[in-house]
Each structure stands twice: as structure tokens, then as C-alpha cells.
GROMACS .gro file of C-alpha atoms in nm:
model
  312
    1MET     CA    1  13.702  16.842  19.567
    2THR     CA    2  13.966  17.013  19.774
    3ARG     CA    3  14.307  16.879  19.834
    4ASN     CA    4  14.220  16.771  20.184
    5ASP     CA    5  13.916  16.585  20.058
    6PHE     CA    6  14.118  16.396  19.799
    7ARG     CA    7  14.371  16.302  20.062
    8GLY     CA    8  14.097  16.158  20.286
    9PHE     CA    9  13.956  15.951  19.999
   10ARG     CA   10  14.296  15.795  19.936
   11ILE     CA   11  14.327  15.698  20.302
   12ILE     CA   12  13.984  15.525  20.299
   13ALA     CA   13  14.066  15.340  19.977
   14ALA     CA   14  14.395  15.222  20.117
   15GLY     CA   15  14.226  15.096  20.434
   16ALA     CA   16  13.971  14.905  20.231
   17CYS     CA   17  14.246  14.740  20.030
   18LEU     CA   18  14.417  14.631  20.349
   19LEU     CA   19  14.089  14.495  20.486
   20PHE     CA   20  14.007  14.290  20.176
   21GLY     CA   21  14.365  14.175  20.147
   22SER     CA   22  14.362  14.026  20.498
   23ALA     CA   23  14.036  13.820  20.448
   24PRO     CA   24  14.092  13.444  20.392
   25ALA     CA   25  14.055  13.312  20.043
   26PRO     CA   26  13.746  13.099  19.970
   27ALA     CA   27  13.803  12.717  19.994
   28VAL     CA   28  13.851  12.550  19.662
   29THR     CA   29  13.628  12.244  19.615
   30GLU     CA   30  13.733  11.938  19.422
   31GLN     CA   31  13.435  11.966  19.189
   32GLU     CA   32  13.336  12.279  19.014
   33THR     CA   33  12.976  12.385  19.030
   34VAL     CA   34  12.763  12.533  18.760
   35PRO     CA   35  12.518  12.815  18.826
   36ASP     CA   36  12.157  12.707  18.882
   37GLN     CA   37  12.268  12.345  18.948
   38GLY     CA   38  12.228  12.162  19.282
   39LEU     CA   39  12.510  12.022  19.484
   40PRO     CA   40  12.630  11.670  19.393
   41GLU     CA   41  12.512  11.369  19.596
   42MET     CA   42  12.697  11.312  19.918
   43VAL     CA   43  12.761  10.965  20.069
   44VAL     CA   44  12.808  10.941  20.444
   45GLU     CA   45  12.980  10.628  20.571
   46ALA     CA   46  12.979  10.539  20.941
   47GLU     CA   47  13.028  10.230  21.157
   48ASN     CA   48  12.714  10.083  21.316
   49GLN     CA   49  12.767  10.074  21.690
   50VAL     CA   50  12.437   9.897  21.777
   51LEU     CA   51  12.492   9.545  21.916
   52GLN     CA   52  12.214   9.286  21.959
   53ASP     CA   53  12.240   9.016  22.223
   54ILE     CA   54  11.949   8.763  22.227
   55VAL     CA   55  11.940   8.489  22.486
   56LYS     CA   56  11.684   8.204  22.456
   57SER     CA   57  11.589   7.999  22.756
   58THR     CA   58  11.418   7.660  22.753
   59PHE     CA   59  11.047   7.628  22.825
   60GLU     CA   60  10.995   7.358  23.085
   61VAL     CA   61  10.674   7.226  23.235
   62ALA     CA   62  10.718   7.015  23.545
   63LEU     CA   63  10.461   6.734  23.550
   64SER     CA   64  10.405   6.506  23.844
   65ALA     CA   65  10.185   6.203  23.887
   66ALA     CA   66   9.955   6.406  24.109
   67ILE     CA   67   9.907   6.667  23.836
   68ILE     CA   68   9.848   6.418  23.556
   69ASP     CA   69   9.625   6.181  23.752
   70THR     CA   70   9.326   6.412  23.777
   71PHE     CA   71   9.070   6.137  23.717
   72PHE     CA   72   8.941   6.333  23.418
   73THR     CA   73   9.029   6.119  23.119
   74ASP     CA   74   8.969   6.384  22.852
   75PHE     CA   75   9.195   6.635  23.025
   76ASP     CA   76   9.470   6.379  23.085
   77GLU     CA   77   9.458   6.271  22.724
   78ALA     CA   78   9.480   6.630  22.601
   79VAL     CA   79   9.785   6.698  22.819
   80LEU     CA   80   9.975   6.387  22.720
   81GLU     CA   81   9.906   6.415  22.345
   82ILE     CA   82  10.052   6.768  22.308
   83SER     CA   83  10.350   6.756  22.074
   84PRO     CA   84  10.651   6.993  22.062
   85VAL     CA   85  10.650   7.254  21.788
   86GLU     CA   86  10.875   7.181  21.494
   87GLY     CA   87  11.088   7.438  21.313
   88LEU     CA   88  11.178   7.780  21.447
   89GLN     CA   89  10.990   7.764  21.776
   90PRO     CA   90  11.134   7.467  21.966
   91PHE     CA   91  11.056   7.616  22.305
   92LEU     CA   92  10.682   7.642  22.264
   93ASN     CA   93  10.404   7.385  22.264
   94ASN     CA   94  10.200   7.303  21.959
   95PRO     CA   95   9.833   7.240  22.041
   96ARG     CA   96   9.808   6.980  21.765
   97ASP     CA   97   9.773   6.608  21.817
   98LEU     CA   98  10.061   6.388  21.720
   99HIS     CA   99  10.044   6.242  21.370
  100SER     CA  100  10.042   5.896  21.528
  101ASP     CA  101   9.918   5.773  21.861
  102GLN     CA  102  10.265   5.747  22.015
  103ALA     CA  103  10.209   5.914  22.350
  104PRO     CA  104  10.171   5.677  22.646
  105HIS     CA  105   9.813   5.648  22.769
  106CYS     CA  106   9.876   5.635  23.143
  107TRP     CA  107   9.508   5.657  23.232
  108LEU     CA  108   9.412   5.327  23.066
  109ARG     CA  109   9.358   5.011  23.267
  110ASP     CA  110   9.634   4.750  23.280
  111PRO     CA  111   9.564   4.386  23.195
  112ALA     CA  112   9.597   4.152  23.490
  113GLN     CA  113   9.944   4.003  23.530
  114PRO     CA  114  10.050   3.708  23.746
  115PRO     CA  115   9.944   3.686  24.018
  116VAL     CA  116   9.614   3.737  23.839
  117VAL     CA  117   9.407   3.696  24.157
  118THR     CA  118   9.503   3.707  24.524
  119PHE     CA  119   9.273   3.532  24.771
  120PHE     CA  120   9.260   3.618  25.139
  121PRO     CA  121   9.114   3.305  25.303
  122GLU     CA  122   8.981   3.341  25.653
  123ASP     CA  123   8.786   3.110  25.880
  124PRO     CA  124   8.517   3.336  26.028
  125GLU     CA  125   8.440   3.085  26.304
  126GLY     CA  126   8.801   3.044  26.413
  127HIS     CA  127   8.827   2.665  26.409
  128GLN     CA  128   9.145   2.486  26.506
  129ALA     CA  129   9.234   2.391  26.150
  130ARG     CA  130   9.417   2.069  26.076
  131ARG     CA  131   9.401   2.123  25.700
  132TRP     CA  132   9.270   2.387  25.463
  133ALA     CA  133   9.187   2.390  25.089
  134LEU     CA  134   9.100   2.650  24.828
  135THR     CA  135   8.943   2.536  24.500
  136VAL     CA  136   8.889   2.767  24.202
  137THR     CA  137   8.598   2.652  23.985
  138ASP     CA  138   8.512   2.739  23.624
  139PHE     CA  139   8.174   2.851  23.488
  140ARG     CA  140   8.055   2.487  23.482
  141GLY     CA  141   8.135   2.448  23.851
  142ALA     CA  142   8.418   2.205  23.776
  143PRO     CA  143   8.746   2.237  23.970
  144PHE     CA  144   9.002   2.439  23.775
  145ARG     CA  145   9.281   2.500  24.029
  146HIS     CA  146   9.322   2.342  24.371
  147PHE     CA  147   9.535   2.464  24.664
  148GLU     CA  148   9.570   2.282  24.996
  149ASP     CA  149   9.807   2.251  25.287
  150LYS     CA  150   9.826   2.149  25.649
  151GLY     CA  151   9.775   2.374  25.948
  152GLN     CA  152   9.613   2.715  25.966
  153PRO     CA  153   9.526   2.883  25.635
  154PRO     CA  154   9.773   3.149  25.518
  155GLY     CA  155   9.693   3.515  25.513
  156GLN     CA  156   9.677   3.515  25.132
  157VAL     CA  157   9.697   3.279  24.835
  158ALA     CA  158   9.835   3.413  24.506
  159TRP     CA  159   9.699   3.257  24.185
  160ASP     CA  160   9.881   3.298  23.855
  161GLY     CA  161   9.565   3.226  23.654
  162ARG     CA  162   9.664   2.876  23.545
  163GLY     CA  163   9.475   2.555  23.608
  164ASP     CA  164   9.596   2.227  23.747
  165LEU     CA  165   9.694   2.124  23.391
  166ASN     CA  166   9.888   2.452  23.342
  167GLU     CA  167   9.633   2.596  23.100
  168MET     CA  168   9.558   2.969  23.128
  169LEU     CA  169   9.216   3.089  23.236
  170GLN     CA  170   8.968   3.207  22.972
  171VAL     CA  171   8.934   3.586  22.975
  172GLY     CA  172   8.578   3.698  23.038
  173TYR     CA  173   8.461   3.362  23.172
  174PRO     CA  174   8.311   3.358  23.524
  175TYR     CA  175   8.509   3.178  23.792
  176SER     CA  176   8.435   3.118  24.156
  177TYR     CA  177   8.603   2.952  24.454
  178VAL     CA  178   8.533   2.742  24.761
  179PHE     CA  179   8.738   2.768  25.080
  180SER     CA  180   8.737   2.467  25.312
  181VAL     CA  181   8.870   2.413  25.663
  182THR     CA  182   8.902   2.074  25.833
  183ASP     CA  183   8.943   2.092  26.208
  184LYS     CA  184   9.121   1.847  26.434
  185GLY     CA  185   8.799   1.655  26.483
  186THR     CA  186   8.781   1.586  26.105
  187ASN     CA  187   8.486   1.821  26.064
  188THR     CA  188   8.496   2.012  25.734
  189TYR     CA  189   8.356   2.363  25.692
  190ASN     CA  190   8.300   2.502  25.342
  191TYR     CA  191   8.271   2.870  25.252
  192ALA     CA  192   8.160   2.957  24.899
  193GLY     CA  193   8.315   3.264  24.739
  194ILE     CA  194   8.164   3.511  24.497
  195SER     CA  195   8.189   3.483  24.120
  196PHE     CA  196   8.452   3.689  23.937
  197ARG     CA  197   8.578   3.734  23.581
  198ILE     CA  198   8.904   3.864  23.435
  199PRO     CA  199   8.846   4.091  23.130
  200ALA     CA  200   9.213   4.111  23.026
  201VAL     CA  201   9.534   3.927  23.109
  202ASP     CA  202   9.903   3.969  23.020
  203TYR     CA  203  10.110   3.651  23.053
  204ARG     CA  204  10.387   3.440  22.897
  205GLU     CA  205  10.341   3.117  22.705
  206LYS     CA  206  10.675   2.956  22.614
  207ASN     CA  207  10.852   3.216  22.395
  208GLU     CA  208  10.542   3.431  22.342
  209ARG     CA  209  10.398   3.718  22.535
  210ARG     CA  210  10.020   3.720  22.514
  211LEU     CA  211   9.780   4.004  22.584
  212GLU     CA  212   9.427   3.866  22.580
  213PHE     CA  213   9.095   4.048  22.606
  214THR     CA  214   8.738   3.930  22.632
  215GLY     CA  215   8.539   3.985  22.313
  216ASP     CA  216   8.241   4.153  22.480
  217GLU     CA  217   8.464   4.443  22.593
  218VAL     CA  218   8.642   4.480  22.259
  219PHE     CA  219   8.357   4.449  22.007
  220GLN     CA  220   7.991   4.531  21.998
  221LYS     CA  221   7.772   4.226  22.039
  222GLY     CA  222   7.798   3.991  21.740
  223GLY     CA  223   7.968   4.253  21.519
  224THR     CA  224   8.301   4.404  21.419
  225LEU     CA  225   8.260   4.760  21.549
  226LEU     CA  226   8.502   4.844  21.830
  227ARG     CA  227   8.365   4.960  22.161
  228ASP     CA  228   8.527   5.251  22.343
  229SER     CA  229   8.653   5.001  22.598
  230GLY     CA  230   8.792   4.791  22.313
  231ARG     CA  231   8.985   5.085  22.172
  232GLY     CA  232   9.123   5.143  22.518
  233TRP     CA  233   9.239   4.783  22.558
  234LEU     CA  234   9.400   4.770  22.213
  235THR     CA  235   9.571   5.105  22.267
  236ARG     CA  236   9.704   4.983  22.601
  237ALA     CA  237   9.839   4.671  22.431
  238ALA     CA  238  10.007   4.882  22.162
  239ASP     CA  239  10.174   5.097  22.429
  240GLN     CA  240  10.313   4.791  22.605
  241ILE     CA  241  10.438   4.627  22.286
  242ARG     CA  242  10.597   4.950  22.162
  243LYS     CA  243  10.777   4.988  22.494
  244ASP     CA  244  10.898   4.630  22.549
  245HIS     CA  245  10.903   4.465  22.204
  246PRO     CA  246  10.938   4.730  21.931
  247TYR     CA  247  11.101   4.490  21.682
  248SER     CA  248  10.917   4.165  21.753
  249PRO     CA  249  10.668   4.022  21.501
  250LEU     CA  250  10.305   4.013  21.611
  251LYS     CA  251  10.016   3.774  21.568
  252VAL     CA  252   9.646   3.836  21.632
  253VAL     CA  253   9.430   3.534  21.721
  254VAL     CA  254   9.055   3.591  21.749
  255GLN     CA  255   8.798   3.341  21.873
  256ALA     CA  256   8.433   3.378  21.777
  257GLU     CA  257   8.125   3.163  21.732
  258ASN     CA  258   8.185   3.131  21.358
  259LYS     CA  259   8.485   3.151  21.126
  260ARG     CA  260   8.371   3.453  20.925
  261LEU     CA  261   8.315   3.669  21.231
  262ALA     CA  262   8.651   3.567  21.374
  263GLN     CA  263   8.827   3.656  21.046
  264ASP     CA  264   8.660   3.997  21.021
  265ARG     CA  265   8.741   4.081  21.382
  266ALA     CA  266   9.103   3.972  21.345
  267LYS     CA  267   9.138   4.205  21.045
  268VAL     CA  268   8.991   4.496  21.243
  269VAL     CA  269   9.234   4.441  21.532
  270ALA     CA  270   9.534   4.411  21.297
  271GLU     CA  271   9.440   4.732  21.112
  272PHE     CA  272   9.400   4.916  21.443
  273LEU     CA  273   9.747   4.810  21.560
  274VAL     CA  274   9.906   4.894  21.224
  275GLY     CA  275   9.767   5.247  21.235
  276CYS     CA  276   9.841   5.294  21.603
  277MET     CA  277  10.200   5.170  21.591
  278LEU     CA  278  10.296   5.280  21.237
  279LEU     CA  279  10.366   4.927  21.118
  280SER     CA  280  10.364   4.778  20.772
  281ASP     CA  281  10.058   4.577  20.678
  282ASP     CA  282  10.250   4.250  20.663
  283TRP     CA  283  10.404   4.291  21.010
  284ILE     CA  284  10.104   4.135  21.185
  285LYS     CA  285   9.978   3.784  21.116
  286VAL     CA  286   9.613   3.701  21.180
  287GLU     CA  287   9.441   3.377  21.278
  288ALA     CA  288   9.069   3.312  21.315
  289VAL     CA  289   8.934   3.035  21.538
  290ALA     CA  290   8.571   2.924  21.530
  291LYS     CA  291   8.441   2.804  21.866
  292PRO     CA  292   8.069   2.729  21.844
  293ASP     CA  293   8.041   2.629  22.213
  294LEU     CA  294   8.149   2.971  22.338
  295ARG     CA  295   7.930   3.125  22.604
  296SER     CA  296   7.726   3.379  22.410
  297GLU     CA  297   7.758   3.649  22.676
  298MET     CA  298   8.138   3.637  22.651
  299ASP     CA  299   8.136   3.695  22.273
  300GLY     CA  300   8.474   3.537  22.204
  301SER     CA  301   8.821   3.671  22.275
  302VAL     CA  302   9.111   3.864  22.123
  303SER     CA  303   9.470   3.751  22.174
  304ILE     CA  304   9.766   3.968  22.067
  305ARG     CA  305  10.081   3.758  22.069
  306VAL     CA  306  10.437   3.888  22.065
  307GLU     CA  307  10.670   3.629  21.919
  308HIS     CA  308  11.027   3.569  22.045
  309ALA     CA  309  10.960   3.756  22.369
  310ALA     CA  310  11.083   3.493  22.615
  311GLY     CA  311  11.399   3.677  22.718
  312VAL     CA  312  11.249   4.026  22.741
   0.00000   0.00000   0.00000
């Protein structure tokens, strides 16, 4: 190596020292590592910036009388017996029937209430009437209720269902009527009406409210099995009592041709009301009345009596 060569080597070495001296020193970590060992676990903490905003709206179904009154009983019953879901889904409908028959049964027939019958008397021959009369007769043809007055007959005569002695008509029994007009010449013209019967009536007797039904519509002939019409009448009675007299004691009075049949039927009616209205077994009193002279085609009667209901 010549002198010039040695001098050049020293210059290169000095430059390298300057270069390495100016490089930044490696960062010192807080934890020393060991060869052939992985890095320690690293925990990353951050704030969750995701926000959830849930808004629940009510589920409403607008029902009108026109929608409900479809004249299809099965459909109406299915609509009115739907119960709201319990628990976490209060805004949905639960397609399960209610545990008790508490929904109102708007499609069922109402018992007749006073005025039980409204007559529309008319003289077809147009006589100059001096006096008129309307007589309601029972199934024997005997007078039961008599109306009369002077002058022309009125456009209508309302009958509350009571006789001349203030007794209530017998449900299911056939009644008829005769309309009479006496002209100024003392001639009397009689017009016989058609026979009619009242299957159910709702009326007051002193401090009781009575809902009475003819036996042939409640029970099968001579037995204790309820007809479909009977279930309807008893359900309708339960709806009315639940609405107007929820805390009043009840009494069931059944008339039949013999005592045993009347007792068995009274028990059936009481059990039906207990299950329908969720009552205790001792809430309803029962009474059986044997009436051997009942007309066989009427098959007795059922009377559901609400006590202490005079002021309601």
C-alpha cells in the first residue's frame, strides 16, 4: 500500500465514523426482550363512539261498528276475543283466546226491555171512532192486559210486559191481542192480531234486576244440556251483569216440570256463570221450582236475578 492509498483509507474510515455517529440511537423499550421470544401482549383501549337510539311506537287498530258488524258471527267473535300480548311485546296482538270469557259479545241478541212490545193499532176501514180498545190475551185466550181510551186510536201503544195485576209476562208463552174500535153509532169492530212470544226479557222487580229466558231456548228438550242459543243467552246475561252489577250477589231460579230437573238445570246455569264471570262457587244461590202444569213446548224457564240492583 502506498502512502497515497493509506491516506485515502483514513479519509473513508473517518467519513464512515461521522455517518454512523449522526444516526439516531435506537428507542429504548420499557421491557427488555429475549431472543427467540414473541412480543408481549398489547392492550388497546378506546372509547366506543356508536350510539343506539330506539323509538317504539304504539300499534293501534281503529275499529268501527261497521267493521265489527259484518254479520259473520265467527269472524266477529275471533276479532273481539283477541287479547294483548303480555311481557316484552306490548304493542303486538296475541292470537290466543282470553283465559276467561271477558270480552263483550256484541253480536248476541239482547233480551227485551220495557217497552217489551209496541203495538201500532190502525183501523183499516177508517171508521169515525168514539172509543178504541186493545186487549192482550194469554195462551188460554184470557185477557192479560187491557188498554182503552176515547177518540181515535193512537199511532202506537207501548206495553211494558206486565198484566193488569202488575205481574210480568211468562217468557216463551204465546200471547195475542185484539184491537177494537167503536164508532159514533155504537158499532164495534174487532181485529184479531197474530200470536207472538217473548224468548227473553230484562226487567226490574222491586230491588232485583231479572233476566229471564224460556227453557226451550236454553236447554235441550227435557234435559240439562245447553243449546247453542242457551249459551248465547247466558253469555249475554253475564256480559250485562259484569258491566252493571259486578259486585251484586246473584240468584238463579229455574222452573221445570219436576223438582229434580229444575235442580239439575239450576246447577248447570250457576256453573256456567261461575266459569264465565270468574266467580266463587258460593257467589250464586240456586232455587228450583216444580211447575207440573207448564206447557210442555215451553220447557220451563231460567231466571237470573241480581239482588240489590234497584238504584243501578
